[in-house]
Short mmCIF file of C-alpha atoms in Angstrom, two decimals:
data_model
loop_
_atom_site.label_atom_id
_atom_site.label_comp_id
_atom_site.label_asym_id
_atom_site.label_seq_id
_atom_site.Cartn_x
_atom_site.Cartn_y
_atom_site.Cartn_z
CA MET A 5 -0.04 0.06 -0.08
CA SER A 6 1.39 3.33 -1.06
CA GLN A 7 0.11 6.37 1.12
CA ASN A 8 -0.32 9.98 -0.29
CA ARG A 9 1.40 9.07 -3.46
CA THR A 10 0.94 9.37 -7.19
CA GLY A 11 2.98 10.86 -9.86
CA GLY A 12 6.85 10.83 -9.18
CA GLY A 13 6.44 9.69 -5.56
CA ILE A 14 4.59 6.47 -6.48
CA ALA A 15 5.89 3.45 -4.38
CA THR A 16 8.62 5.45 -2.74
CA GLU A 17 7.01 5.24 0.74
CA PRO A 18 5.13 1.88 0.84
CA VAL A 19 3.40 0.86 3.88
CA SER A 20 3.66 -2.94 4.62
CA LEU A 21 0.39 -4.65 5.62
CA SER A 22 0.57 -7.83 7.82
CA ARG A 23 -2.03 -9.56 9.95
CA GLY A 24 -0.66 -7.43 13.06
CA SER A 25 -0.45 -4.14 11.32
CA ALA A 26 -3.73 -4.28 9.35
CA ILE A 27 -5.85 -1.26 9.47
CA GLU A 28 -9.59 -1.84 10.68
CA LEU A 29 -11.80 -0.84 8.00
CA ASP A 30 -14.91 1.31 9.28
CA PRO A 31 -17.53 1.73 6.41
CA CYS A 32 -19.23 4.38 8.46
CA ARG A 33 -16.16 6.73 8.40
CA GLY A 34 -15.39 9.31 5.71
CA GLY A 35 -12.15 10.20 4.36
CA THR A 36 -9.24 8.02 3.06
CA LEU A 37 -6.98 5.72 4.96
CA LEU A 38 -4.35 6.06 2.28
CA GLY A 39 -4.46 9.89 2.00
CA ALA A 40 -4.82 11.78 -1.20
CA SER A 41 -2.45 13.43 -3.83
CA ARG A 42 -3.27 16.20 -6.30
CA THR A 43 -0.14 15.31 -8.51
CA TYR A 44 -0.29 13.04 -11.46
CA VAL A 45 1.77 11.29 -13.96
CA ASP A 46 2.47 13.06 -17.20
CA PRO A 47 2.81 10.80 -20.16
CA ALA A 48 5.45 13.09 -21.59
CA GLN A 49 7.62 12.43 -18.54
CA THR A 50 9.28 9.23 -20.05
CA GLU A 51 12.24 9.34 -17.63
CA LEU A 52 9.87 9.44 -14.54
CA LEU A 53 7.89 6.49 -16.01
CA ASN A 54 10.98 4.62 -16.45
CA GLU A 55 11.81 5.10 -12.84
CA ILE A 56 8.36 4.07 -11.56
CA LYS A 57 8.37 0.76 -13.30
CA PRO A 58 11.29 -0.90 -11.55
CA ARG A 59 10.06 0.60 -8.17
CA ILE A 60 6.65 -1.37 -8.68
CA ALA A 61 8.60 -4.51 -9.74
CA LYS A 62 10.93 -4.39 -6.81
CA LEU A 63 8.07 -4.33 -4.32
CA GLY A 64 6.39 -7.48 -6.00
CA ILE A 65 3.28 -5.55 -7.02
CA ASP A 66 1.39 -7.34 -9.87
CA GLY A 67 -1.16 -4.61 -10.36
CA LEU A 68 -2.45 -1.28 -9.29
CA ILE A 69 -5.90 -0.32 -8.02
CA CYS A 70 -6.40 3.49 -8.39
CA ILE A 71 -9.20 5.20 -6.59
CA GLY A 72 -10.57 8.55 -7.50
CA GLY A 73 -12.25 10.63 -10.28
CA ASP A 74 -11.15 12.16 -13.52
CA GLY A 75 -7.82 13.36 -12.51
CA THR A 76 -6.94 9.86 -11.16
CA ILE A 77 -8.07 8.04 -14.19
CA ASN A 78 -5.90 10.46 -16.27
CA GLY A 79 -3.02 9.86 -14.32
CA MET A 80 -3.52 6.14 -14.50
CA GLN A 81 -3.33 5.98 -18.46
CA PRO A 82 0.22 6.03 -18.75
CA LEU A 83 1.03 3.63 -15.97
CA SER A 84 -1.44 1.17 -17.44
CA GLU A 85 0.82 0.73 -20.41
CA MET A 86 3.48 -0.69 -18.17
CA PHE A 87 1.63 -2.81 -15.52
CA PRO A 88 -2.03 -3.66 -15.00
CA CYS A 89 -4.23 -0.78 -13.70
CA VAL A 90 -7.89 -0.44 -12.69
CA LEU A 91 -10.14 2.23 -11.39
CA ALA A 92 -12.51 2.07 -8.44
CA PRO A 93 -14.39 5.26 -8.88
CA LYS A 94 -14.81 7.80 -5.82
CA THR A 95 -15.59 11.34 -6.66
CA ILE A 96 -18.47 13.74 -5.59
CA ASP A 97 -18.50 15.24 -9.05
CA ASN A 98 -20.21 12.05 -10.58
CA ASP A 99 -18.36 12.86 -13.77
CA LEU A 100 -16.85 9.29 -14.69
CA GLY A 101 -19.62 8.14 -17.06
CA LEU A 102 -21.63 8.65 -20.14
CA ASN A 103 -25.28 9.19 -21.13
CA TYR A 104 -24.66 6.40 -23.56
CA ILE A 105 -21.65 4.40 -24.81
CA ASP A 106 -20.91 6.35 -27.91
CA GLU A 107 -21.65 9.77 -26.66
CA PRO A 108 -18.18 11.29 -26.81
CA SER A 109 -18.17 10.73 -30.78
CA GLU A 110 -21.05 13.36 -30.85
CA TRP A 111 -19.20 16.09 -28.92
CA THR A 112 -18.20 19.16 -30.93
CA VAL A 113 -15.86 22.08 -30.03
CA GLU A 114 -16.97 25.20 -28.05
CA HIS A 115 -15.52 27.84 -30.25
CA HIS A 116 -16.25 30.60 -27.84
CA SER A 117 -13.90 29.06 -25.41
CA ALA A 118 -10.44 28.99 -26.74
CA GLU A 119 -9.03 28.28 -23.33
CA ARG A 120 -10.69 24.89 -23.01
CA PRO A 121 -12.15 23.67 -26.47
CA GLY A 122 -15.04 21.28 -26.23
CA PRO A 123 -17.01 19.15 -25.23
CA ALA A 124 -20.42 20.76 -26.32
CA GLN A 125 -23.20 18.19 -26.96
CA SER A 126 -24.48 17.93 -30.51
CA HIS A 127 -28.12 17.14 -29.31
CA ALA A 128 -27.97 13.96 -31.58
CA ARG A 129 -30.13 12.10 -28.90
CA ASP A 130 -33.44 13.80 -27.54
CA THR A 131 -34.10 11.03 -25.14
CA ILE A 132 -31.83 8.95 -23.02
CA ALA A 133 -33.03 5.64 -21.17
CA LEU A 134 -31.98 5.21 -17.60
CA ASP A 135 -30.54 1.66 -18.53
CA GLU A 136 -28.29 3.16 -21.31
CA ILE A 137 -26.39 5.39 -18.68
CA ILE A 138 -22.63 4.41 -18.27
CA ASN A 139 -21.81 4.65 -14.46
CA ILE A 140 -24.94 5.87 -13.13
CA ALA A 141 -23.44 7.25 -9.76
CA THR A 142 -19.98 7.50 -8.21
CA PRO A 143 -19.36 6.79 -4.51
CA GLY A 144 -19.49 10.27 -2.76
CA TYR A 145 -22.00 11.88 -5.10
CA ALA A 146 -25.26 10.59 -3.10
CA THR A 147 -23.65 11.94 0.21
CA ALA A 148 -22.64 15.36 -1.38
CA VAL A 149 -26.21 15.86 -2.58
CA PHE A 150 -27.52 14.79 0.75
CA VAL A 151 -25.56 17.34 2.43
CA VAL A 152 -26.29 20.16 -0.20
CA VAL A 153 -30.02 19.49 0.00
CA GLN A 154 -30.04 20.13 3.90
CA GLY A 155 -27.87 23.36 3.32
CA VAL A 156 -30.60 24.62 0.72
CA GLU A 157 -33.45 23.73 3.08
CA ARG A 158 -31.89 25.73 5.94
CA ILE A 159 -30.83 28.74 3.95
CA ARG A 160 -34.30 28.80 2.56
CA THR A 161 -35.68 29.74 5.89
CA THR A 162 -33.25 32.68 6.52
CA ALA A 163 -33.97 34.06 2.87
CA GLU A 164 -37.72 33.70 3.56
CA SER A 165 -37.93 35.47 6.91
CA HIS A 166 -35.55 38.20 6.04
CA ARG A 167 -37.07 38.57 2.24
CA ARG A 168 -33.47 38.19 0.86
CA ILE A 169 -32.04 36.50 -2.29
CA ALA A 170 -29.76 33.75 -1.49
CA ILE A 171 -26.98 32.42 -3.90
CA ILE A 172 -25.72 28.96 -2.77
CA GLU A 173 -22.46 27.71 -4.48
CA VAL A 174 -21.71 24.00 -4.50
CA MET A 175 -18.86 21.94 -5.86
CA GLY A 176 -18.51 19.82 -9.00
CA ARG A 177 -16.11 21.75 -11.04
CA ASP A 178 -17.06 21.46 -14.62
CA SER A 179 -19.83 18.82 -13.61
CA GLY A 180 -23.38 20.07 -12.84
CA TYR A 181 -24.46 17.01 -11.06
CA ILE A 182 -24.31 18.32 -7.59
CA PRO A 183 -26.22 21.52 -8.22
CA LEU A 184 -28.79 19.47 -10.29
CA GLY A 185 -29.12 17.22 -7.34
CA SER A 186 -29.76 20.12 -5.06
CA ALA A 187 -33.24 20.30 -6.70
CA PHE A 188 -34.23 17.69 -4.03
CA GLY A 189 -34.02 20.87 -1.60
CA GLN A 190 -36.37 22.89 -3.97
CA PRO A 191 -34.38 25.89 -4.72
CA ASP A 192 -36.10 28.44 -6.99
CA ILE A 193 -33.11 28.45 -9.80
CA VAL A 194 -30.32 25.96 -10.37
CA LEU A 195 -27.43 27.01 -12.60
CA ILE A 196 -24.93 24.39 -13.88
CA PRO A 197 -21.70 24.68 -15.83
CA GLU A 198 -23.10 22.59 -18.79
CA HIS A 199 -25.59 25.59 -19.61
CA PRO A 200 -24.21 28.80 -19.94
CA VAL A 201 -26.05 31.45 -17.93
CA ASP A 202 -28.36 34.06 -19.85
CA MET A 203 -28.08 37.03 -17.59
CA ASP A 204 -30.88 38.75 -19.32
CA HIS A 205 -33.36 35.74 -18.66
CA LEU A 206 -31.94 35.26 -15.06
CA GLU A 207 -32.45 38.81 -14.16
CA HIS A 208 -36.12 38.69 -15.27
CA ARG A 209 -36.66 35.36 -13.63
CA VAL A 210 -35.20 36.51 -10.30
CA ALA A 211 -37.42 39.85 -10.32
CA GLU A 212 -40.35 37.69 -11.12
CA LEU A 213 -39.95 35.33 -8.33
CA TYR A 214 -38.97 38.27 -5.83
CA ASP A 215 -42.18 39.99 -6.53
CA MET A 216 -44.22 36.85 -6.27
CA GLN A 217 -42.78 35.46 -3.03
CA LYS A 218 -40.47 38.05 -1.57
CA HIS A 219 -37.43 35.88 -1.50
CA VAL A 220 -35.37 33.84 -3.92
CA VAL A 221 -32.94 30.85 -3.53
CA ILE A 222 -30.44 30.23 -6.34
CA VAL A 223 -27.88 27.31 -6.41
CA VAL A 224 -24.85 27.75 -8.63
CA GLY A 225 -22.33 25.10 -9.68
CA GLU A 226 -18.75 26.43 -8.91
CA GLY A 227 -17.83 26.00 -12.66
CA VAL A 228 -20.76 27.84 -14.23
CA ARG A 229 -19.96 30.08 -17.32
CA ASP A 230 -21.36 33.04 -18.99
CA GLN A 231 -22.66 32.95 -22.57
CA SER A 232 -19.16 33.99 -23.76
CA GLY A 233 -17.63 31.01 -22.02
CA ARG A 234 -16.18 33.12 -19.13
CA GLN A 235 -16.04 31.01 -15.95
CA LEU A 236 -17.70 33.07 -13.11
CA GLY A 237 -15.74 31.45 -10.38
CA ALA A 238 -12.37 31.87 -12.08
CA GLN A 239 -11.94 35.61 -12.09
CA THR A 240 -8.53 35.60 -10.48
CA LYS A 241 -6.47 32.75 -12.35
CA SER A 242 -5.09 30.22 -9.88
CA TYR A 243 -4.34 26.53 -10.40
CA ASP A 244 -3.89 23.50 -8.08
CA PRO A 245 -1.01 21.27 -8.33
CA ALA A 246 -2.66 19.13 -11.10
CA GLY A 247 -3.12 22.15 -13.25
CA ASN A 248 -6.76 22.58 -12.81
CA VAL A 249 -8.17 26.12 -12.51
CA VAL A 250 -9.22 26.76 -8.96
CA TYR A 251 -12.78 27.84 -8.78
CA SER A 252 -13.51 30.13 -5.82
CA GLY A 253 -16.02 32.81 -6.59
CA ALA A 254 -19.06 32.02 -8.59
CA ALA A 255 -21.56 33.04 -6.20
CA GLU A 256 -19.92 36.31 -5.56
CA GLU A 257 -19.46 37.13 -9.10
CA LEU A 258 -23.10 36.25 -9.72
CA LYS A 259 -24.18 38.59 -6.78
CA ARG A 260 -22.13 41.45 -8.32
CA LEU A 261 -23.76 40.98 -11.62
CA LEU A 262 -27.26 40.80 -10.22
CA ALA A 263 -26.80 43.70 -8.03
CA MET A 264 -25.44 45.86 -10.75
CA ARG A 265 -28.29 44.92 -12.91
CA PHE A 266 -31.14 45.76 -10.28
CA GLY A 267 -29.42 48.33 -8.59
CA ASP A 268 -30.72 49.89 -5.36
CA GLU A 269 -33.83 51.16 -6.93
CA PHE A 270 -35.37 47.82 -7.49
CA PHE A 271 -35.24 47.02 -3.73
CA GLY A 272 -36.12 50.52 -2.53
CA THR A 273 -39.93 50.36 -2.39
CA ARG A 274 -39.76 46.41 -1.58
CA ARG A 275 -37.07 46.30 1.11
CA LYS A 276 -37.51 49.60 3.02
CA HIS A 277 -34.62 51.32 0.98
CA GLU A 278 -32.12 48.47 1.51
CA SER A 279 -29.39 48.42 -0.96
CA ALA A 280 -29.05 45.63 -3.61
CA ASP A 281 -25.72 44.65 -1.89
CA SER A 282 -27.48 43.85 1.39
CA VAL A 283 -30.47 42.05 -0.01
CA ILE A 284 -28.36 39.55 -2.04
CA PHE A 285 -26.13 37.25 0.13
CA THR A 286 -23.95 34.28 -0.77
CA ARG A 287 -23.08 31.05 0.98
CA LYS A 288 -20.72 28.10 0.09
CA VAL A 289 -21.82 24.48 1.23
CA GLY A 290 -17.93 24.02 1.20
CA HIS A 291 -16.05 20.95 2.30
CA THR A 292 -18.83 19.58 4.25
CA GLN A 293 -20.00 18.27 0.97
CA ARG A 294 -17.11 15.94 0.56
CA GLY A 295 -16.36 14.91 4.35
CA GLY A 296 -17.93 13.16 7.27
CA ARG A 297 -19.97 9.79 7.50
CA PRO A 298 -21.23 8.75 3.99
CA ILE A 299 -24.76 7.88 3.67
CA LYS A 300 -25.87 4.07 3.12
CA PHE A 301 -25.91 4.05 -0.51
CA ASP A 302 -22.36 5.36 -1.00
CA ARG A 303 -21.08 2.99 1.91
CA PHE A 304 -22.71 -0.05 0.33
CA PHE A 305 -21.84 0.47 -3.44
CA GLY A 306 -18.44 2.06 -2.72
CA THR A 307 -17.65 -1.37 -1.06
CA GLN A 308 -19.18 -3.32 -3.90
CA LEU A 309 -17.08 -1.23 -6.63
CA GLY A 310 -14.00 -1.67 -4.67
CA GLY A 311 -14.56 -5.44 -4.80
CA LYS A 312 -15.22 -5.17 -8.64
CA ALA A 313 -11.97 -3.34 -9.04
CA VAL A 314 -10.05 -6.27 -7.35
CA ASP A 315 -11.99 -8.70 -9.91
CA LEU A 316 -11.00 -6.70 -12.89
CA ILE A 317 -7.18 -7.04 -11.64
CA LEU A 318 -7.46 -10.59 -11.25
CA ASP A 319 -9.29 -11.00 -14.54
CA ASN A 320 -6.56 -9.05 -16.31
CA ARG A 321 -8.92 -6.24 -17.37
CA ASN A 322 -6.14 -3.59 -17.73
CA ASN A 323 -7.15 0.15 -17.77
CA HIS A 324 -10.78 -0.84 -16.88
CA VAL A 325 -13.34 1.17 -14.77
CA ALA A 326 -15.53 -0.52 -12.25
CA THR A 327 -19.05 0.90 -12.94
CA LEU A 328 -22.55 1.04 -11.39
CA GLN A 329 -25.32 0.42 -13.75
CA TRP A 330 -29.10 0.29 -13.40
CA SER A 331 -31.82 -1.51 -15.37
CA GLY A 332 -35.60 -1.88 -14.83
CA GLU A 333 -35.17 -5.72 -14.53
CA ARG A 334 -32.08 -5.84 -12.51
CA GLY A 335 -32.04 -2.77 -10.36
CA PHE A 336 -28.41 -1.57 -9.63
CA TYR A 337 -25.79 -3.99 -10.76
CA LEU A 338 -21.76 -3.95 -11.25
CA ASP A 339 -20.10 -3.68 -14.59
CA SER A 340 -17.03 -2.22 -16.20
CA LEU A 341 -15.80 -0.71 -19.37
CA PRO A 342 -12.28 0.29 -20.89
CA ALA A 343 -11.26 3.64 -19.53
CA ASN A 344 -10.52 4.72 -23.23
CA LYS A 345 -14.46 4.58 -23.75
CA LEU A 346 -14.66 7.77 -21.76
CA ARG A 347 -12.18 9.67 -23.81
CA ASP A 348 -13.44 12.57 -26.23
CA GLN A 349 -11.68 13.46 -29.49
CA TRP A 350 -9.31 15.60 -27.62
CA LYS A 351 -7.98 12.58 -25.69
CA ARG A 352 -9.51 13.75 -22.43
CA ILE A 353 -11.51 11.79 -19.89
#
């Protein structure tokens, strides 16, 4: 077992497991026994890859089970060319799947976003059957949605009693599954990264709702964009160790835009002369989405998918991903698919 290591540090600090030192697994506890890393293997670093291979061989490791999301699976790709690797998915973003098996071939380039071209759906399919979906939910997602829904419901009471507009920012990066899942908490408006925000339409809808019920609750995904492709939460460009843009202000930017459009005059007769800046407030659900005790769904299927990953290694299914499927006849069941099936035309997963 290797702790806190991927990339250049892989297999440099192994932890020996024996009957006397084995760590007790507690399915009700969140977090990770192995720790986490935000550095990944770059396929272009051939010298580093050549160093990793003998380290693995020296430890007598026959295969590698990676646990994580899209960053982990991308880092796994060059390693899978040297020795067997599989992925046990674990990500709150729920972005390791497809609506149907050949979906990536239908994506097109987003011409308005030069920094990150594609993918944009070509709308070749108008309807999608549930039993077509590849990897219907990743461990962690259901728990994150459960926490977000509680947050939305609690913030609603404050917005309602004080007649305010609440903007709640949730995680997910470029995936809109968490904000979409927040709909179980009944917010008034949900904004997701996959659909650019039309500020004219949003302004009209917020005004309409405020006049009708004297408060509004908006949920916004941290990676949401406007119609020009500008990321609202990435106004100050910063990056994590894996090279991903750090999103840190979508809700605040949305508040600024709405306050500028409404002005103090809109709330003057509705809020006893309070300013737009004081009426609109923001909150982040934050890291509570990804910590603490997982709900039963994640505990059970997280364990099942881990076992499936072990089976994939034993069956020599290199570079495969354990998946959770659903059908009307079978309910939830386990399957797998090659990681390359998740790639788009730009070789991204």
